[in-house]
Amino acid sequence: MKSPDVSTTYLGLRLASPFIAGASPLADRLDTARRLEDAGCAAVVLHSLFEEQISQAESGRIHHFDPLNRQFATVVSYFPEPDAYALGPEEYLEHLRRVKEALGIPVIGSLNGTSAEAWLTFAKRMEQAGADALELNMYEVVTDPDQGAVAVEGGLRQIVQDLKHELKIPVAVKVSPYFTAFANVARSLESAGAAGLVLFNRFLQPDIDIRRLEVSPRLELSTSAELLIRLRWLAILRGQVRCSLAATGGVETPTDGIKALLAGADVVQMVSAILRHGPSYFTSMRDELRHWMESLEVARLDDVRGRLSMARTEAPGDFERAQYIRTVSGTDVTS
Ligand SMILES: Cc1cc2nc3c(=O)[nH]c(=O)nc-3n(C[C@H](O)[C@H](O)[C@H](O)COP(=O)(O)O)c2cc1C
């Protein structure tokens, strides 16, 4: 049998494999970016340029989220701490140009913000700098009790519409799962112009230090345990939206990647696993996918993608079931 065809299409871009580097410092250094490509990584998403960096370029600080703070640096020791998060908007564009020049695979720029302000026009400059697509990370914890869901969701939609108006390149939207009716939000973002949805953002979860009486921000590399909520929503949305779907979060092993594809992902973004194992893990991901397809005599990825989505599985109710009756009734809790 010929080697199975693992190519895929994401945001209209043809990719040699479904495994791509998610938004992170992975492509901050050109030599590492080249190693990612050599190992079979099919596209890279650059780390985000934050709204605050554009609005307040002079401050150079990231207010919402600084994944490279010292506390976190220990777990990403494989990759030397880059200065890239300190990059201002102009340097970010320069970096994007250089990565684009150095690589043959698509390069996706990333913007992180929540308001429809002037910073959005910066997206146009990413396009001019050569970005093949833009990923918009709508990272927000709404803490204002006067702000209701309808207004928040309308705001997100507006941002996508504005971006779509500015750009020719496709826009993917990275969102959190914390919406009352996420399927509706997904469809509304798609109709506003999103070419893809990236499921899901991981929020920085603050912990509490009971000795110091302090709140301590925590960010850890993900594990497979985080994958399940992604699988559920990929499976629910596949067949209900037409835009591309990307999985991000909890893809720790090749088996996890295959699950995401079976649920309906067009691509699987990876960060934590690559930080743990290095760029060559992309080769293992692709090779394991091929072996698995060979073992099932599947010739093309398109033949299995979404095979276990809600629309195609024989047990669609399993994706909807939010309560635990069936699971719990089979569990002996007395022992
Ligand atoms: C060190 C590090 C830096 C990250 N930087 C960004 C970023 O700049 N923008 C963004 O949207 N997500 C960022 N993320 C989140 C990842 O893109 C990804 O969604 C998350 O890590 C879950 O995927 P994983 O399980 O493969 O790690 C970062 C994650 C890590 C670990």
mmCIF file of N, CA, C and O in Angstrom, residues 100-182:
data_model
loop_
_atom_site.group_PDB
_atom_site.id
_atom_site.type_symbol
_atom_site.label_atom_id
_atom_site.label_comp_id
_atom_site.label_asym_id
_atom_site.label_seq_id
_atom_site.Cartn_x
_atom_site.Cartn_y
_atom_site.Cartn_z
ATOM 1 N N LYS A 100 8.923 34.279 7.558
ATOM 2 C CA LYS A 100 8.298 33.989 6.267
ATOM 3 C C LYS A 100 9.369 33.704 5.199
ATOM 4 O O LYS A 100 9.230 32.792 4.392
ATOM 5 N N GLU A 101 10.404 34.515 5.235
ATOM 6 C CA GLU A 101 11.494 34.339 4.270
ATOM 7 C C GLU A 101 12.231 33.019 4.478
ATOM 8 O O GLU A 101 12.638 32.348 3.535
ATOM 9 N N ALA A 102 12.376 32.647 5.773
ATOM 10 C CA ALA A 102 13.194 31.478 6.110
ATOM 11 C C ALA A 102 12.465 30.156 5.864
ATOM 12 O O ALA A 102 13.102 29.124 5.687
ATOM 13 N N LEU A 103 11.135 30.171 5.900
ATOM 14 C CA LEU A 103 10.379 28.916 5.839
ATOM 15 C C LEU A 103 9.574 28.790 4.548
ATOM 16 O O LEU A 103 9.152 29.794 3.978
ATOM 17 N N GLY A 104 9.324 27.531 4.170
ATOM 18 C CA GLY A 104 8.466 27.295 3.016
ATOM 19 C C GLY A 104 7.019 27.034 3.434
ATOM 20 O O GLY A 104 6.107 27.065 2.615
ATOM 21 N N ILE A 105 6.807 26.755 4.714
ATOM 22 C CA ILE A 105 5.452 26.437 5.192
ATOM 23 C C ILE A 105 4.707 27.738 5.550
ATOM 24 O O ILE A 105 5.342 28.770 5.787
ATOM 25 N N PRO A 106 3.378 27.690 5.599
ATOM 26 C CA PRO A 106 2.623 28.898 5.941
ATOM 27 C C PRO A 106 2.954 29.428 7.341
ATOM 28 O O PRO A 106 3.216 28.652 8.260
ATOM 29 N N VAL A 107 2.948 30.743 7.439
ATOM 30 C CA VAL A 107 3.222 31.419 8.709
ATOM 31 C C VAL A 107 1.980 32.232 9.074
ATOM 32 O O VAL A 107 1.496 33.043 8.287
ATOM 33 N N ILE A 108 1.482 31.962 10.265
ATOM 34 C CA ILE A 108 0.237 32.606 10.705
ATOM 35 C C ILE A 108 0.572 33.595 11.822
ATOM 36 O O ILE A 108 1.224 33.226 12.805
ATOM 37 N N GLY A 109 0.182 34.842 11.645
ATOM 38 C CA GLY A 109 0.409 35.854 12.684
ATOM 39 C C GLY A 109 -0.670 35.731 13.740
ATOM 40 O O GLY A 109 -1.736 35.167 13.495
ATOM 41 N N SER A 110 -0.399 36.259 14.930
ATOM 42 C CA SER A 110 -1.404 36.147 15.997
ATOM 43 C C SER A 110 -1.573 37.473 16.714
ATOM 44 O O SER A 110 -0.602 38.110 17.118
ATOM 45 N N LEU A 111 -2.821 37.867 16.863
ATOM 46 C CA LEU A 111 -3.158 39.088 17.608
ATOM 47 C C LEU A 111 -3.997 38.685 18.799
ATOM 48 O O LEU A 111 -4.894 37.842 18.680
ATOM 49 N N ASN A 112 -3.717 39.292 19.926
ATOM 50 C CA ASN A 112 -4.446 38.930 21.139
ATOM 51 C C ASN A 112 -5.085 40.180 21.713
ATOM 52 O O ASN A 112 -4.396 41.116 22.095
ATOM 53 N N GLY A 113 -6.394 40.202 21.739
ATOM 54 C CA GLY A 113 -7.048 41.383 22.284
ATOM 55 C C GLY A 113 -8.546 41.215 22.318
ATOM 56 O O GLY A 113 -9.073 40.192 21.889
ATOM 57 N N THR A 114 -9.217 42.206 22.844
ATOM 58 C CA THR A 114 -10.657 42.034 23.052
ATOM 59 C C THR A 114 -11.493 43.206 22.564
ATOM 60 O O THR A 114 -12.705 43.123 22.563
ATOM 61 N N SER A 115 -10.881 44.314 22.202
ATOM 62 C CA SER A 115 -11.721 45.457 21.856
ATOM 63 C C SER A 115 -11.535 45.841 20.393
ATOM 64 O O SER A 115 -10.470 45.634 19.803
ATOM 65 N N ALA A 116 -12.597 46.386 19.822
ATOM 66 C CA ALA A 116 -12.546 46.771 18.413
ATOM 67 C C ALA A 116 -11.933 48.162 18.302
ATOM 68 O O ALA A 116 -12.599 49.123 17.991
ATOM 69 N N GLU A 117 -10.662 48.261 18.576
ATOM 70 C CA GLU A 117 -10.024 49.576 18.562
ATOM 71 C C GLU A 117 -9.026 49.686 17.424
ATOM 72 O O GLU A 117 -8.894 48.797 16.602
ATOM 73 N N ALA A 118 -8.308 50.782 17.456
ATOM 74 C CA ALA A 118 -7.395 51.076 16.354
ATOM 75 C C ALA A 118 -6.362 49.971 16.121
ATOM 76 O O ALA A 118 -5.896 49.765 15.001
ATOM 77 N N TRP A 119 -6.051 49.224 17.195
ATOM 78 C CA TRP A 119 -5.018 48.198 17.042
ATOM 79 C C TRP A 119 -5.374 47.178 15.968
ATOM 80 O O TRP A 119 -4.496 46.547 15.397
ATOM 81 N N LEU A 120 -6.665 47.060 15.682
ATOM 82 C CA LEU A 120 -7.065 46.080 14.671
ATOM 83 C C LEU A 120 -6.452 46.386 13.308
ATOM 84 O O LEU A 120 -6.174 45.481 12.527
ATOM 85 N N THR A 121 -6.246 47.670 13.061
ATOM 86 C CA THR A 121 -5.687 48.016 11.753
ATOM 87 C C THR A 121 -4.263 47.457 11.623
ATOM 88 O O THR A 121 -3.735 47.342 10.530
ATOM 89 N N PHE A 122 -3.683 47.114 12.766
ATOM 90 C CA PHE A 122 -2.350 46.531 12.728
ATOM 91 C C PHE A 122 -2.355 45.201 11.967
ATOM 92 O O PHE A 122 -1.342 44.801 11.388
ATOM 93 N N ALA A 123 -3.498 44.557 11.989
ATOM 94 C CA ALA A 123 -3.622 43.281 11.282
ATOM 95 C C ALA A 123 -3.253 43.449 9.812
ATOM 96 O O ALA A 123 -2.642 42.573 9.203
ATOM 97 N N LYS A 124 -3.623 44.583 9.269
ATOM 98 C CA LYS A 124 -3.332 44.851 7.859
ATOM 99 C C LYS A 124 -1.821 44.817 7.616
ATOM 100 O O LYS A 124 -1.340 44.311 6.603
ATOM 101 N N ARG A 125 -1.099 45.344 8.588
ATOM 102 C CA ARG A 125 0.362 45.372 8.425
ATOM 103 C C ARG A 125 0.953 43.965 8.530
ATOM 104 O O ARG A 125 1.967 43.666 7.927
ATOM 105 N N MET A 126 0.307 43.109 9.320
ATOM 106 C CA MET A 126 0.781 41.710 9.361
ATOM 107 C C MET A 126 0.566 41.074 7.993
ATOM 108 O O MET A 126 1.396 40.315 7.512
ATOM 109 N N GLU A 127 -0.559 41.393 7.410
ATOM 110 C CA GLU A 127 -0.837 40.850 6.073
ATOM 111 C C GLU A 127 0.230 41.330 5.093
ATOM 112 O O GLU A 127 0.794 40.540 4.326
ATOM 113 N N GLN A 128 0.535 42.637 5.148
ATOM 114 C CA GLN A 128 1.538 43.186 4.231
ATOM 115 C C GLN A 128 2.922 42.602 4.485
ATOM 116 O O GLN A 128 3.726 42.468 3.576
ATOM 117 N N ALA A 129 3.166 42.215 5.743
ATOM 118 C CA ALA A 129 4.479 41.633 6.077
ATOM 119 C C ALA A 129 4.586 40.189 5.604
ATOM 120 O O ALA A 129 5.636 39.563 5.743
ATOM 121 N N GLY A 130 3.505 39.629 5.089
ATOM 122 C CA GLY A 130 3.581 38.306 4.484
ATOM 123 C C GLY A 130 2.844 37.201 5.211
ATOM 124 O O GLY A 130 2.941 36.037 4.811
ATOM 125 N N ALA A 131 2.113 37.537 6.276
ATOM 126 C CA ALA A 131 1.377 36.479 6.996
ATOM 127 C C ALA A 131 0.416 35.784 6.035
ATOM 128 O O ALA A 131 -0.250 36.444 5.239
ATOM 129 N N ASP A 132 0.364 34.464 6.120
ATOM 130 C CA ASP A 132 -0.562 33.714 5.265
ATOM 131 C C ASP A 132 -1.965 33.728 5.826
ATOM 132 O O ASP A 132 -2.940 33.511 5.109
ATOM 133 N N ALA A 133 -2.055 33.952 7.122
ATOM 134 C CA ALA A 133 -3.366 34.018 7.786
ATOM 135 C C ALA A 133 -3.141 34.718 9.115
ATOM 136 O O ALA A 133 -1.995 34.930 9.534
ATOM 137 N N LEU A 134 -4.236 35.057 9.752
ATOM 138 C CA LEU A 134 -4.133 35.703 11.060
ATOM 139 C C LEU A 134 -4.975 34.914 12.058
ATOM 140 O O LEU A 134 -6.098 34.512 11.748
ATOM 141 N N GLU A 135 -4.392 34.681 13.229
ATOM 142 C CA GLU A 135 -5.172 34.046 14.299
ATOM 143 C C GLU A 135 -5.460 35.124 15.340
ATOM 144 O O GLU A 135 -4.553 35.782 15.826
ATOM 145 N N LEU A 136 -6.718 35.288 15.628
ATOM 146 C CA LEU A 136 -7.117 36.298 16.605
ATOM 147 C C LEU A 136 -7.470 35.596 17.901
ATOM 148 O O LEU A 136 -8.379 34.766 17.937
ATOM 149 N N ASN A 137 -6.707 35.908 18.944
ATOM 150 C CA ASN A 137 -6.969 35.272 20.235
ATOM 151 C C ASN A 137 -7.838 36.193 21.075
ATOM 152 O O ASN A 137 -7.409 37.263 21.478
ATOM 153 N N MET A 138 -9.061 35.772 21.302
ATOM 154 C CA MET A 138 -9.972 36.599 22.092
ATOM 155 C C MET A 138 -9.894 36.141 23.534
ATOM 156 O O MET A 138 -10.711 35.370 24.018
ATOM 157 N N TYR A 139 -8.874 36.612 24.187
ATOM 158 C CA TYR A 139 -8.574 36.158 25.542
ATOM 159 C C TYR A 139 -9.154 37.143 26.535
ATOM 160 O O TYR A 139 -8.640 38.242 26.678
ATOM 161 N N GLU A 140 -10.226 36.759 27.180
ATOM 162 C CA GLU A 140 -10.828 37.714 28.113
ATOM 163 C C GLU A 140 -11.590 36.989 29.205
ATOM 164 O O GLU A 140 -12.346 36.055 28.945
ATOM 165 N N VAL A 141 -11.374 37.427 30.421
ATOM 166 C CA VAL A 141 -12.231 36.986 31.514
ATOM 167 C C VAL A 141 -13.093 38.203 31.849
ATOM 168 O O VAL A 141 -12.574 39.231 32.286
ATOM 169 N N VAL A 142 -14.370 38.103 31.586
ATOM 170 C CA VAL A 142 -15.243 39.269 31.789
ATOM 171 C C VAL A 142 -15.604 39.342 33.268
ATOM 172 O O VAL A 142 -16.332 38.487 33.783
ATOM 173 N N THR A 143 -15.088 40.349 33.946
ATOM 174 C CA THR A 143 -15.303 40.443 35.396
ATOM 175 C C THR A 143 -16.308 41.533 35.760
ATOM 176 O O THR A 143 -16.684 41.652 36.918
ATOM 177 N N ASP A 144 -16.732 42.315 34.797
ATOM 178 C CA ASP A 144 -17.651 43.426 35.071
ATOM 179 C C ASP A 144 -19.094 42.897 35.112
ATOM 180 O O ASP A 144 -19.613 42.449 34.086
ATOM 181 N N PRO A 145 -19.750 42.953 36.293
ATOM 182 C CA PRO A 145 -21.112 42.411 36.389
ATOM 183 C C PRO A 145 -22.118 43.144 35.504
ATOM 184 O O PRO A 145 -23.205 42.634 35.228
ATOM 185 N N ASP A 146 -21.762 44.327 35.042
ATOM 186 C CA ASP A 146 -22.696 45.052 34.167
ATOM 187 C C ASP A 146 -22.592 44.613 32.711
ATOM 188 O O ASP A 146 -23.361 45.042 31.868
ATOM 189 N N GLN A 147 -21.609 43.796 32.431
ATOM 190 C CA GLN A 147 -21.447 43.346 31.043
ATOM 191 C C GLN A 147 -22.119 42.001 30.851
ATOM 192 O O GLN A 147 -21.742 41.014 31.501
ATOM 193 N N GLY A 148 -23.098 41.948 29.991
ATOM 194 C CA GLY A 148 -23.843 40.704 29.780
ATOM 195 C C GLY A 148 -23.329 39.924 28.589
ATOM 196 O O GLY A 148 -22.549 40.428 27.773
ATOM 197 N N ALA A 149 -23.794 38.677 28.498
ATOM 198 C CA ALA A 149 -23.297 37.768 27.454
ATOM 199 C C ALA A 149 -23.591 38.292 26.048
ATOM 200 O O ALA A 149 -22.749 38.175 25.153
ATOM 201 N N VAL A 150 -24.771 38.873 25.870
ATOM 202 C CA VAL A 150 -25.142 39.308 24.519
ATOM 203 C C VAL A 150 -24.164 40.377 24.032
ATOM 204 O O VAL A 150 -23.684 40.343 22.891
ATOM 205 N N ALA A 151 -23.847 41.316 24.945
ATOM 206 C CA ALA A 151 -22.919 42.391 24.565
ATOM 207 C C ALA A 151 -21.526 41.829 24.289
ATOM 208 O O ALA A 151 -20.868 42.210 23.317
ATOM 209 N N VAL A 152 -21.088 40.898 25.130
ATOM 210 C CA VAL A 152 -19.740 40.331 24.946
ATOM 211 C C VAL A 152 -19.662 39.607 23.599
ATOM 212 O O VAL A 152 -18.737 39.818 22.802
ATOM 213 N N GLU A 153 -20.665 38.776 23.345
ATOM 214 C CA GLU A 153 -20.640 38.000 22.102
ATOM 215 C C GLU A 153 -20.772 38.906 20.875
ATOM 216 O O GLU A 153 -20.127 38.684 19.849
ATOM 217 N N GLY A 154 -21.594 39.954 21.013
ATOM 218 C CA GLY A 154 -21.739 40.926 19.916
ATOM 219 C C GLY A 154 -20.405 41.624 19.655
ATOM 220 O O GLY A 154 -20.028 41.878 18.505
ATOM 221 N N GLY A 155 -19.667 41.907 20.736
ATOM 222 C CA GLY A 155 -18.360 42.560 20.606
ATOM 223 C C GLY A 155 -17.380 41.686 19.842
ATOM 224 O O GLY A 155 -16.648 42.158 18.967
ATOM 225 N N LEU A 156 -17.373 40.398 20.170
ATOM 226 C CA LEU A 156 -16.466 39.469 19.479
ATOM 227 C C LEU A 156 -16.793 39.420 17.984
ATOM 228 O O LEU A 156 -15.915 39.465 17.121
ATOM 229 N N ARG A 157 -18.073 39.349 17.729
ATOM 230 C CA ARG A 157 -18.528 39.277 16.346
ATOM 231 C C ARG A 157 -18.091 40.521 15.568
ATOM 232 O O ARG A 157 -17.621 40.442 14.437
ATOM 233 N N GLN A 158 -18.233 41.654 16.243
ATOM 234 C CA GLN A 158 -17.871 42.926 15.605
ATOM 235 C C GLN A 158 -16.383 42.956 15.235
ATOM 236 O O GLN A 158 -15.993 43.412 14.165
ATOM 237 N N ILE A 159 -15.554 42.449 16.161
ATOM 238 C CA ILE A 159 -14.108 42.437 15.899
ATOM 239 C C ILE A 159 -13.806 41.608 14.650
ATOM 240 O O ILE A 159 -13.029 42.014 13.782
ATOM 241 N N VAL A 160 -14.456 40.456 14.562
ATOM 242 C CA VAL A 160 -14.207 39.595 13.395
ATOM 243 C C VAL A 160 -14.666 40.303 12.115
ATOM 244 O O VAL A 160 -13.961 40.294 11.094
ATOM 245 N N GLN A 161 -15.814 40.949 12.199
ATOM 246 C CA GLN A 161 -16.316 41.673 11.019
ATOM 247 C C GLN A 161 -15.339 42.774 10.606
ATOM 248 O O GLN A 161 -15.015 42.926 9.424
ATOM 249 N N ASP A 162 -14.842 43.513 11.598
ATOM 250 C CA ASP A 162 -13.907 44.605 11.292
ATOM 251 C C ASP A 162 -12.632 44.064 10.651
ATOM 252 O O ASP A 162 -12.117 44.620 9.685
ATOM 253 N N LEU A 163 -12.133 42.965 11.226
ATOM 254 C CA LEU A 163 -10.901 42.384 10.692
ATOM 255 C C LEU A 163 -11.101 41.901 9.262
ATOM 256 O O LEU A 163 -10.266 42.102 8.397
ATOM 257 N N LYS A 164 -12.211 41.258 9.072
ATOM 258 C CA LYS A 164 -12.541 40.716 7.757
ATOM 259 C C LYS A 164 -12.577 41.848 6.729
ATOM 260 O O LYS A 164 -12.140 41.712 5.588
ATOM 261 N N HIS A 165 -13.089 42.987 7.184
ATOM 262 C CA HIS A 165 -13.186 44.154 6.332
ATOM 263 C C HIS A 165 -11.789 44.655 5.932
ATOM 264 O O HIS A 165 -11.565 45.103 4.820
ATOM 265 N N GLU A 166 -10.839 44.553 6.889
ATOM 266 C CA GLU A 166 -9.483 45.073 6.665
ATOM 267 C C GLU A 166 -8.631 44.148 5.790
ATOM 268 O O GLU A 166 -7.720 44.596 5.125
ATOM 269 N N LEU A 167 -8.894 42.836 5.879
ATOM 270 C CA LEU A 167 -7.914 41.862 5.382
ATOM 271 C C LEU A 167 -8.367 41.047 4.190
ATOM 272 O O LEU A 167 -9.566 40.795 4.023
ATOM 273 N N LYS A 168 -7.372 40.619 3.424
ATOM 274 C CA LYS A 168 -7.663 39.637 2.358
ATOM 275 C C LYS A 168 -7.336 38.233 2.857
ATOM 276 O O LYS A 168 -7.930 37.268 2.407
ATOM 277 N N ILE A 169 -6.333 38.130 3.766
ATOM 278 C CA ILE A 169 -5.952 36.800 4.257
ATOM 279 C C ILE A 169 -7.036 36.270 5.212
ATOM 280 O O ILE A 169 -7.781 37.051 5.815
ATOM 281 N N PRO A 170 -7.115 34.946 5.345
ATOM 282 C CA PRO A 170 -8.130 34.367 6.237
ATOM 283 C C PRO A 170 -7.854 34.649 7.708
ATOM 284 O O PRO A 170 -6.696 34.791 8.114
ATOM 285 N N VAL A 171 -8.933 34.710 8.469
ATOM 286 C CA VAL A 171 -8.828 34.977 9.907
ATOM 287 C C VAL A 171 -9.377 33.780 10.675
ATOM 288 O O VAL A 171 -10.497 33.323 10.425
ATOM 289 N N ALA A 172 -8.565 33.273 11.593
ATOM 290 C CA ALA A 172 -9.037 32.209 12.497
ATOM 291 C C ALA A 172 -9.253 32.840 13.869
ATOM 292 O O ALA A 172 -8.531 33.767 14.240
ATOM 293 N N VAL A 173 -10.225 32.353 14.593
ATOM 294 C CA VAL A 173 -10.518 32.932 15.901
ATOM 295 C C VAL A 173 -10.312 31.879 16.984
ATOM 296 O O VAL A 173 -10.882 30.787 16.920
ATOM 297 N N LYS A 174 -9.468 32.241 17.953
ATOM 298 C CA LYS A 174 -9.183 31.316 19.057
ATOM 299 C C LYS A 174 -10.031 31.756 20.246
ATOM 300 O O LYS A 174 -9.903 32.892 20.715
ATOM 301 N N VAL A 175 -10.883 30.878 20.692
ATOM 302 C CA VAL A 175 -11.847 31.256 21.726
ATOM 303 C C VAL A 175 -11.776 30.296 22.914
ATOM 304 O O VAL A 175 -11.172 29.231 22.834
ATOM 305 N N SER A 176 -12.454 30.688 23.973
ATOM 306 C CA SER A 176 -12.570 29.801 25.129
ATOM 307 C C SER A 176 -13.875 29.008 25.010
ATOM 308 O O SER A 176 -14.751 29.375 24.225
ATOM 309 N N PRO A 177 -14.019 27.941 25.792
ATOM 310 C CA PRO A 177 -15.272 27.174 25.716
ATOM 311 C C PRO A 177 -16.360 27.739 26.623
ATOM 312 O O PRO A 177 -17.444 27.189 26.685
ATOM 313 N N TYR A 178 -16.042 28.833 27.326
ATOM 314 C CA TYR A 178 -16.968 29.272 28.379
ATOM 315 C C TYR A 178 -18.066 30.193 27.863
ATOM 316 O O TYR A 178 -18.112 31.383 28.165
ATOM 317 N N PHE A 179 -18.932 29.632 27.051
ATOM 318 C CA PHE A 179 -20.114 30.340 26.570
ATOM 319 C C PHE A 179 -21.316 29.468 26.881
ATOM 320 O O PHE A 179 -21.215 28.240 26.861
ATOM 321 N N THR A 180 -22.459 30.108 27.125
ATOM 322 C CA THR A 180 -23.658 29.319 27.424
ATOM 323 C C THR A 180 -24.066 28.470 26.223
ATOM 324 O O THR A 180 -24.463 27.318 26.374
ATOM 325 N N ALA A 181 -24.003 29.060 25.047
ATOM 326 C CA ALA A 181 -24.440 28.337 23.854
ATOM 327 C C ALA A 181 -23.326 28.429 22.815
ATOM 328 O O ALA A 181 -23.400 29.207 21.859
ATOM 329 N N PHE A 182 -22.285 27.636 23.017
ATOM 330 C CA PHE A 182 -21.098 27.814 22.191
ATOM 331 C C PHE A 182 -21.353 27.517 20.714
ATOM 332 O O PHE A 182 -20.759 28.155 19.840
#
